[in-house]
Every structure is written in structure tokens, then in C-alpha cells.
Coordinates of C-alpha atoms in Angstrom, one line a residue:
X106 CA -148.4 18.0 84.5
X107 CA -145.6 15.4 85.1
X108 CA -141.7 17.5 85.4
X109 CA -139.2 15.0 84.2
X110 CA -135.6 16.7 85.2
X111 CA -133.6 13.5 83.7
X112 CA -134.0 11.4 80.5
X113 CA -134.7 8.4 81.9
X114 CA -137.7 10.0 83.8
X115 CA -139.1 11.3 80.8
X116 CA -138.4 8.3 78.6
X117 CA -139.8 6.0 81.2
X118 CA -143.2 8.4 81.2
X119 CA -143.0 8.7 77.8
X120 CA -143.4 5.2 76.4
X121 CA -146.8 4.6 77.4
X122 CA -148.3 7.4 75.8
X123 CA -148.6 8.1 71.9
X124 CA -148.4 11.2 69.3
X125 CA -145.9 13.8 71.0
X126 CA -145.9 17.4 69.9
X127 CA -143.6 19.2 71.4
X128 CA -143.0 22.9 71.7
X129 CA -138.9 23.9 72.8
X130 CA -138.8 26.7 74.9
X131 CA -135.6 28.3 77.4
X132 CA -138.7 29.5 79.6
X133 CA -139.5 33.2 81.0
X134 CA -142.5 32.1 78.9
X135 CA -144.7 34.5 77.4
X136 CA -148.5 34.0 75.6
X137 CA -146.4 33.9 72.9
X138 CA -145.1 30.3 74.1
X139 CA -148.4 29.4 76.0
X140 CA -149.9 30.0 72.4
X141 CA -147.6 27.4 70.5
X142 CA -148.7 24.8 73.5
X143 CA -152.2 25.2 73.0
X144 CA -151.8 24.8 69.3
X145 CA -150.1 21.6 69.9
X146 CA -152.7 19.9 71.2
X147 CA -153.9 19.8 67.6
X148 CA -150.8 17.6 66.3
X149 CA -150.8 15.1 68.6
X150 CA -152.2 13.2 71.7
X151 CA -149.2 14.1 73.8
X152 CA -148.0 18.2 74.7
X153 CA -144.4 18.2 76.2
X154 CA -143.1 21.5 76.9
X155 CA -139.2 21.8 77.8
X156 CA -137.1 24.5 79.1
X157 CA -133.5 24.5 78.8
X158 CA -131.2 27.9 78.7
X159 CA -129.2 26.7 76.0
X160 CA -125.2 27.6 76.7
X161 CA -124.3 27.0 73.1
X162 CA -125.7 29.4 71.3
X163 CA -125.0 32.1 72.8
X164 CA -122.1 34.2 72.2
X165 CA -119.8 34.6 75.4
X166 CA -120.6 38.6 75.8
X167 CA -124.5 37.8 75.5
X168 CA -126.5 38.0 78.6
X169 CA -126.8 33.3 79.2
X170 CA -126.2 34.3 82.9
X171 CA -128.7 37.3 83.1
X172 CA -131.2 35.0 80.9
X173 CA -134.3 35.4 83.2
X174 CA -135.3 32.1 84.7
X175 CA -139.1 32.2 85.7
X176 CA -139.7 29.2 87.0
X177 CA -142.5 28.9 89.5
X178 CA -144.7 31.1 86.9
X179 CA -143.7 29.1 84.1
X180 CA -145.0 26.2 85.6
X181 CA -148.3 27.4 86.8
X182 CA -148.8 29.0 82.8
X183 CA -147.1 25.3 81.1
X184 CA -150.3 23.7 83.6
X185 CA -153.0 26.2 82.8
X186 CA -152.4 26.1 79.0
X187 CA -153.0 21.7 79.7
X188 CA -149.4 20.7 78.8
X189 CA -148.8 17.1 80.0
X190 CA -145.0 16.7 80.2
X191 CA -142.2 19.3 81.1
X192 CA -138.9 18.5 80.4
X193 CA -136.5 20.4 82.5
X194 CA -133.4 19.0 82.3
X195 CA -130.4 21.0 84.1
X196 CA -126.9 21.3 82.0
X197 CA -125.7 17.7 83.5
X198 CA -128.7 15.6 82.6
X199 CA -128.7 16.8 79.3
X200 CA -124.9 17.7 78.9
X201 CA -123.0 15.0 80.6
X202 CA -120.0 15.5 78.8
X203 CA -118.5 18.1 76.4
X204 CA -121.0 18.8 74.0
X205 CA -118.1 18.2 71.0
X206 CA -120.8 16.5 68.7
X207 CA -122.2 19.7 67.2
X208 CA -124.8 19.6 63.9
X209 CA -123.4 22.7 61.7
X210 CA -126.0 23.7 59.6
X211 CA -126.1 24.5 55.8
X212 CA -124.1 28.1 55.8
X213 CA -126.6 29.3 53.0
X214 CA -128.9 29.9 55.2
X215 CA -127.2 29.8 58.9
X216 CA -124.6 32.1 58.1
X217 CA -125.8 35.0 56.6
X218 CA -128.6 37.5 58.9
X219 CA -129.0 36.4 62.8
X220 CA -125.7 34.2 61.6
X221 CA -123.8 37.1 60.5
X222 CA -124.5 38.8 63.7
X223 CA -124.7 35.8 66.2
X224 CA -121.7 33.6 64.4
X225 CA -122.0 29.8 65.6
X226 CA -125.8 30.5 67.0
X227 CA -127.8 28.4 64.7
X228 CA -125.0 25.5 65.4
X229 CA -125.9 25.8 68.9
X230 CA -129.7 25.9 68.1
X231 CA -129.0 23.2 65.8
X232 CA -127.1 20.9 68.4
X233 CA -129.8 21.1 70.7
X234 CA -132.6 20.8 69.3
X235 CA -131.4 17.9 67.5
X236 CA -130.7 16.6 70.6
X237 CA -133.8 17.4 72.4
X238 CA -135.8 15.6 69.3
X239 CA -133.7 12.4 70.2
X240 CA -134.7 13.0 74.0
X241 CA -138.7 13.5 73.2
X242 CA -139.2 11.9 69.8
X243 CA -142.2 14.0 68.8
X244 CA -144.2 13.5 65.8
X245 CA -144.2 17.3 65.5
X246 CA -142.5 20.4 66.9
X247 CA -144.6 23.8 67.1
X248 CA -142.0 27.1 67.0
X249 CA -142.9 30.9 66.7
X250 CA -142.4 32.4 63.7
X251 CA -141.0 35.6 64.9
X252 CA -137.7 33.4 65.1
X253 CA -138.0 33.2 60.8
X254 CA -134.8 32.5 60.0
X255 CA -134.7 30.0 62.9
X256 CA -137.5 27.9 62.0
X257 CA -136.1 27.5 58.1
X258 CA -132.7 26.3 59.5
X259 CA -134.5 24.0 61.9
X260 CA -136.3 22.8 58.9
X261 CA -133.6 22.7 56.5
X262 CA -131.5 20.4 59.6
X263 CA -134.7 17.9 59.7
X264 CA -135.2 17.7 55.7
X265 CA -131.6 16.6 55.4
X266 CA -131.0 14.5 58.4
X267 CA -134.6 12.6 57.5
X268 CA -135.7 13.4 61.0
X269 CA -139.6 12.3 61.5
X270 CA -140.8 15.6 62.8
X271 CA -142.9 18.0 61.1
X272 CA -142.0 21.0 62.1
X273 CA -144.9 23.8 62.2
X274 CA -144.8 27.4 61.8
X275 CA -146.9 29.3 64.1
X276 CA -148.0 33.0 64.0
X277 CA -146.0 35.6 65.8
X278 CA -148.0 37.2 68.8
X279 CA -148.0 40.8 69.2
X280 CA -148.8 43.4 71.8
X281 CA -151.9 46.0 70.9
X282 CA -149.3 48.0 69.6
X283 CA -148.0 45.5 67.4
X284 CA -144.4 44.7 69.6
X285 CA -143.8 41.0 68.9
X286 CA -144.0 39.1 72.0
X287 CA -140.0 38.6 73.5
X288 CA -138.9 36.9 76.4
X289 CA -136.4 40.2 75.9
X290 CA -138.9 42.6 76.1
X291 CA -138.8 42.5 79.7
X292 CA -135.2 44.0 79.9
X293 CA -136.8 47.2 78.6
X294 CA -137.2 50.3 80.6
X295 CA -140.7 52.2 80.4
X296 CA -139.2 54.5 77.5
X297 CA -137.8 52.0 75.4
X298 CA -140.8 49.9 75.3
X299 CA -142.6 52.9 74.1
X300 CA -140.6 53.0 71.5
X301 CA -139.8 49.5 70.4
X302 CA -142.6 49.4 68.3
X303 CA -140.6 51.3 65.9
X304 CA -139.3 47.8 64.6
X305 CA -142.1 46.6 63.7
X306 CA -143.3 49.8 62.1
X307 CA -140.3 50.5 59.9
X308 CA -140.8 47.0 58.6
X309 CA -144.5 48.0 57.9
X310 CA -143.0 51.0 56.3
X311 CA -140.3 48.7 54.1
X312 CA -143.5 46.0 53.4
X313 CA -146.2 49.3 52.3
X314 CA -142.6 50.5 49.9
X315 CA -143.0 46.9 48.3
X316 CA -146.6 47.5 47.7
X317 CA -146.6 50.2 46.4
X318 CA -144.3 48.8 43.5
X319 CA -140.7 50.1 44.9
X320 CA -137.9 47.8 43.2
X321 CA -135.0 49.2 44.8
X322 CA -134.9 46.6 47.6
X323 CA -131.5 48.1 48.5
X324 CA -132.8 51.8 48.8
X325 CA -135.6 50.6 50.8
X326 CA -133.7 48.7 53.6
X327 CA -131.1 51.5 53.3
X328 CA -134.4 54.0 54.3
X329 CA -135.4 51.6 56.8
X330 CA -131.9 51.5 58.7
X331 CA -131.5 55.4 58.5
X332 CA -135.0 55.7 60.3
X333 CA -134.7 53.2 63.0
X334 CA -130.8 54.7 63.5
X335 CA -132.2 57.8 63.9
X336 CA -134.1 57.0 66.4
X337 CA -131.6 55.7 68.6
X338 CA -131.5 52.6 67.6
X339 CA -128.6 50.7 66.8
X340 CA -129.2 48.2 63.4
X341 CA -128.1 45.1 62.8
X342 CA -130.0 44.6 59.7
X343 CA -133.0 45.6 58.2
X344 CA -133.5 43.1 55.0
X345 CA -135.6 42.2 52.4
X346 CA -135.3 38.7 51.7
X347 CA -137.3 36.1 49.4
X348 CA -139.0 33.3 51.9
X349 CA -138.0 30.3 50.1
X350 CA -134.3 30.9 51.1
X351 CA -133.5 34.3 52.9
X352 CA -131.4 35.0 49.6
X353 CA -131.4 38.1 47.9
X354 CA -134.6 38.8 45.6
X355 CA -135.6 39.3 42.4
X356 CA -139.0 40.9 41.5
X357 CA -141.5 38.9 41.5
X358 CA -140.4 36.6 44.4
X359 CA -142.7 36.0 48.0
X360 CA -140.8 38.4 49.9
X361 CA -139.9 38.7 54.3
X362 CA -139.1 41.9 55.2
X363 CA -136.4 41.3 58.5
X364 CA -135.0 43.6 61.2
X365 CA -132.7 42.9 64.3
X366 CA -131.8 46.3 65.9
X367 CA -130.7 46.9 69.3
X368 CA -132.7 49.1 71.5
X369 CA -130.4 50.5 74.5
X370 CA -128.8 47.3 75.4
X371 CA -131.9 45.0 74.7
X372 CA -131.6 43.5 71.0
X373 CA -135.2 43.2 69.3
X374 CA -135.6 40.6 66.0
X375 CA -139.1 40.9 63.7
X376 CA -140.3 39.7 60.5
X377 CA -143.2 40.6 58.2
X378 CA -144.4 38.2 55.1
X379 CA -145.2 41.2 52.5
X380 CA -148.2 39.6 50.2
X381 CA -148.5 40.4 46.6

């Protein structure tokens, strides 16, 4: 596995070889990640892995500094899992200068959710991905789907901007006991990671409502957030959203059930397709 820290290494290594899929990561990786590089084999001749802690989108009282950085036993999983390039570029390769070009992405669908919560983190997620796309120009970008609002605005930013990527969806990872695979799960104590599969089982709970032929989406979320806040928890949002666009829906749409609660001081995002 070559490490390119600069963009000229990596361009320079780069321009021999052909079909680049490319899976974004800040590292601490998880099977989650290691997943989403194995898959990428299958969508192209070429797997670069990065890892960058991205400044930008995080909010200045969230935890960039305490962000675990993993390095040594990202490395050894990035070369087990057969990846052939990492890029791992530090803040002044890939941020010479103040980052004052910034791609803003549609607020119908950046703004409301993790946007309402997090403001101005899918611009920063936005900026750099763009920017690591322009760095790696790969035919196709593999990202977890337990980031669901995420991957529609990254997909939304590459419709509109005609970028050539195809950007591919991959199933979220869980634990036996159905926890989604975090990089975040390792700030939890013993007790709370007991009990963060709560999440994950209210939005079963919110999914099983829909299946049974409940139409009062705002009863149901209102349930859901009572639950988890019972608990302990404190919720940020427990949603039901239609997949096309994270709007509001009507009966009859595809639906996502979505939560983002925080656990103690370790803030937990999930998402559930409900089928028909």
C-alpha cells in the first residue's frame, strides 16, 4: 500500500494506474470502513483510501481535538482489507491557505435534521469532499449508509456540479446486537454501550408502528423521543422522513425512519429504510 502525504505524491502515483474508487474516511476505522474498501474493489481497478480529520465541519464545542487518531492500526487494517493508495494528507498539504472557497449545499436538504443540529456541517463535508474528488479523481466513491442524510447531500452536490463520480450507497454494519458501527462508539463507557442499542431499537419500534398501518407520523416520532428520553437519553431528533428527499411524508411514500440522540456525552446517529 503506497502512503502519499502530499498531492503531488499521490497525483504523480496516481497517473499510471486506471479506474479509482475511492472510499473517504477521518480514520479510527472500523469493519464498518474496512467493509466499504473491500466493496470497492468491485468499482474499479484502483482502491484509495484517505484519512483526513476534517476541521470544517465540525462545530467549535465538538470533540476535532479529542477525534481519536488510530494511526498505526489503521494502516495495518487499510493493508489487510488490499487497499492500494492512502491518502493522508495533514491540514497544510491539503489546506495551504484559508479554506474561503466553501461549496454550500442545497439547504432543502442540508439544513434541516443533522443540519439543524450541526449548522454549517454538511458545507464543511461538502468542501472537502469536493475537494478530495479533485485530489483523487475517482470514477466512484463508496460511503456508509448509516451517514443517510450525508450520502444524499453528497449526491445532490455531485448531480448539480456534473461531477463524474458515482457515488455508492453501502449497507450499514452492525454489532450482534444491532449498534451501528461508530468511530464514536469507542467514547462509550461499559454501561452506555449496553444501552446504546436503544437507538436502533426505538427506530425498529417507530419502523414496526409504520407496519402496522400507523399514519400519525407525528405521534409516532413523538413516542419514539419520549422512550429514548426516558431512558436517559438526550434527543436530537427521532424522524420519519420520505427517502427521496428527507421531507416530510405523506402516506404512501418509501419512508427512513432517523434518530440522532446523545448518550452521556457521546452523540449516536441511525437510520432504518421501513419497506412496504
Amino acid at each position: 500500500m503506497h502512503i502519499a502525504r502530499t498531492l503531488d505524491d499521490l497525483r504523480a502515483h496516481l497517473a499510471p494506474l486506471g479506474g479509482v474508487a475511492f472510499v473517504p474516511t477521518m480514520g479510527n476505522l472500523h469493519e464498518g470502513h474496512i467493509a466499504l474498501v473491500r466493496q470497492a474493489r468491485r468499482h474499479g481497478q484502483t482502491v484509495v483510501a484517505s484519512i483526513f480529520v476534517n476541521r470544517l465541519q465540525f462545530l467549535p464545542h465538538e470533540d476535532f481535538d479529542t477525534y481519536p487518531r488510530t494511526w498505526e492500526s489503521d494502516c495495518a487494517q487499510l493493508r489487510a482489507a488490499g487497499c492500494d493508495v492512502l491518502f493522508a494528507p495533514d491540514e497544510r498539504a491539503l489546506y495551504p491557505e484559508p479554506q474561503t472557497c466553501k461549496v454550500h449545499p442545497d439547504p432543502a436538504v442540508a439544513d434541516i435534521l443533522e443540519g439543524h443540529f450541526r449548522p454549517g456541517f454538511f458545507t464543511g463535508v461538502c468542501t472537502v469532499v469536493a475537494k478530495l474528488f479533485n485530489c483523487v479523481q475517482p470514477r466512484a466513491a463508496l460511503f456508509g449508509q448509516k451517514d443517510y442524510q450525508q450520502v444524499m447531500v453528497v449526491r445532490h452536490m455531485v448531480r448539480q456540479l456534473a461531477m463524474p463520480v458515482e457515488i455508492v450507497a453501502c449497507d450499514t454494519l452492525r454489532a450482534a446486537d444491532g449498534l451501528a458501527l461508530s468511530s464514536r462508539n469507542g467514547y462509550l463507557s461499559a454501561a452506555e454501550r449496553a444501552e446504546a442499542v436503544q437507538l436502533s431499537a426505538v427506530l425498529r419500534g417507530m419502523a414496526d408502528a409504520v407496519r402496522a398501518g400507523d399514519r400519525d407520523f407525528d405521534a409516532i416520532e413523538q413516542r419514539a423521543t419520549t422512550a429514548l428520553a426516558a431512558r436517559g437519553w438526550q434527543p436530537d431528533y427521532l424522524a420519519l422522513r420520505r427517502r427521496s428527499d428527507l421531507l416530510a411524508p405523506v402516506p404512501g411514500d418509501a419512508l427512513v425512519a432517523l434518530g440522532a440522540a446523545r448518550l452521556g456525552s457521546t452523540r449516536l446517529i441511525d437510520n432504518l429504510e421501513i419497506d412496504a
